[in-house]
XYZ file of C-alpha atoms in Angstrom:
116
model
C -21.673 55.622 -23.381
C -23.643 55.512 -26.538
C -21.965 53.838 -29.882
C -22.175 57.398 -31.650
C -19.285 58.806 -29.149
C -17.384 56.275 -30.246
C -17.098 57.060 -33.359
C -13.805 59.494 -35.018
C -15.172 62.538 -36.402
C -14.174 65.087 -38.206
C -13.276 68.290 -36.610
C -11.680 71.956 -36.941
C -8.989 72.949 -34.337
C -8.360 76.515 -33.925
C -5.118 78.603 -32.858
C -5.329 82.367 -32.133
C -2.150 83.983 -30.222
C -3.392 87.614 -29.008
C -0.675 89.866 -27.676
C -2.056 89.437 -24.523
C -4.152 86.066 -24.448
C -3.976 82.555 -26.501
C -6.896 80.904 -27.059
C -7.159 77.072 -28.996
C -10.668 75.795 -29.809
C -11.749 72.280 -31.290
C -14.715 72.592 -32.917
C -16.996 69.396 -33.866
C -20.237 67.863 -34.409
C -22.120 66.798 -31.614
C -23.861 63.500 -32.666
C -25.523 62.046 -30.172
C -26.456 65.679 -28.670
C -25.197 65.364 -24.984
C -22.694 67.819 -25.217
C -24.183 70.887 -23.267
C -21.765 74.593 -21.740
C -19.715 74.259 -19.292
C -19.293 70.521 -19.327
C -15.882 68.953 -19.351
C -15.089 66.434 -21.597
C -11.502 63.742 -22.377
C -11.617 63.704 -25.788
C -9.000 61.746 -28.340
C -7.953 63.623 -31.030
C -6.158 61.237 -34.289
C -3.620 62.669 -36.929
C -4.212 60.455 -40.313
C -0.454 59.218 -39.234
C -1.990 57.023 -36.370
C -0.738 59.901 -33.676
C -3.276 60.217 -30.601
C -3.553 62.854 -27.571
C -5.549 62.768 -25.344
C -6.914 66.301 -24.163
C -9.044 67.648 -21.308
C -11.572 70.699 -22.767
C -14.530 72.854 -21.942
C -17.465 72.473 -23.812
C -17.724 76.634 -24.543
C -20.866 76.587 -26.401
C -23.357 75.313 -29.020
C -22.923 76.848 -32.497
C -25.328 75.913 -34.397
C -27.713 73.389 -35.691
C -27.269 72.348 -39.249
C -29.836 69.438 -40.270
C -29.882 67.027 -37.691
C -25.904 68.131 -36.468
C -25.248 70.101 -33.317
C -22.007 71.599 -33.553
C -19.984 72.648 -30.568
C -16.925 74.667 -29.459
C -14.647 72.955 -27.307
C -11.644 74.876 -25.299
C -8.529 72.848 -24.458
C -4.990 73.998 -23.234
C -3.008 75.475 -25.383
C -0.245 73.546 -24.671
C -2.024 70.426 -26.271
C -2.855 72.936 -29.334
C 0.795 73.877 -29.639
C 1.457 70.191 -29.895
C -1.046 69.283 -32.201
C 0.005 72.436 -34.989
C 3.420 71.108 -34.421
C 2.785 67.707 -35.681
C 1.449 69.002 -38.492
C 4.250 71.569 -38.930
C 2.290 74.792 -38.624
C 3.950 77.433 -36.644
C 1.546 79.950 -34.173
C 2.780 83.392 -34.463
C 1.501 86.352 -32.201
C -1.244 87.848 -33.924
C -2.178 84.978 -36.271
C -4.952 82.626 -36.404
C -4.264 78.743 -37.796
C -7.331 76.240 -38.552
C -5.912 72.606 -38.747
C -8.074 70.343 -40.322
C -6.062 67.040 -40.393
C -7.594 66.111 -36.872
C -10.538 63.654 -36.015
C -11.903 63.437 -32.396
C -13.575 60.492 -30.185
C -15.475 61.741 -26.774
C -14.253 59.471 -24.208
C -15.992 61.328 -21.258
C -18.423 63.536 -20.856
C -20.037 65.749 -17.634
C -16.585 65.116 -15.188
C -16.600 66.577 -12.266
C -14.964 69.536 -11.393
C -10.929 69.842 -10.600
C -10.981 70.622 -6.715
């Protein structure tokens, strides 16, 4: 693994509750540009109080390019979203959208296989 997914980053995590679906969304920079759709990734995401989960996601799709940045779009359960706007206090109500921005993320793994 190269030293640049080792690093804590900054990223955006995003709540929408449908009346019919729920989606949650982590959205980052991809540094060292291995990041590609459809790959599933453990990532670590940090609250500034020390707090860490660990979270299984989908890499959904590349953004955009801005400089030398790739950003991507990350899916995870929403069960680990739920958790994560609930340390921070934020309550997800049907038909709203929440951005938390108090998160940084490490890529642990990247390209696992498949769940059988």
């Amino acid at each position: 693994m190269s030293a640049d997914m080792e690093r804590w980053l900054p990223c955006r995590i995003a709540l929408v509750a449908g009346k019919t679906s729920k989606i949650a969304r982590v959205y980052l920079p991809d540094v060292p540009g291995v990041l590609k759709p459809k790959m599933r990734v453990v990532m670590t995401l940090k609250h500034p109080n020390g707090t860490t989960i660990q979270v299984v996601g989908i890499v959904e799709r590349i953004l955009r390019r801005l400089q030398n940045y790739r950003y991507v779009s990350i899916l995870i359960p929403w069960q680990a979203a739920m958790s994560l706007a609930r340390l921070v206090g934020a309550s997800v109500e049907s038909g709203k959208k929440i951005e938390l921005y108090d998160y940084t993320v490490q890529i642990e793994e990247a390209n696992m296989p498949p769940l059988p």
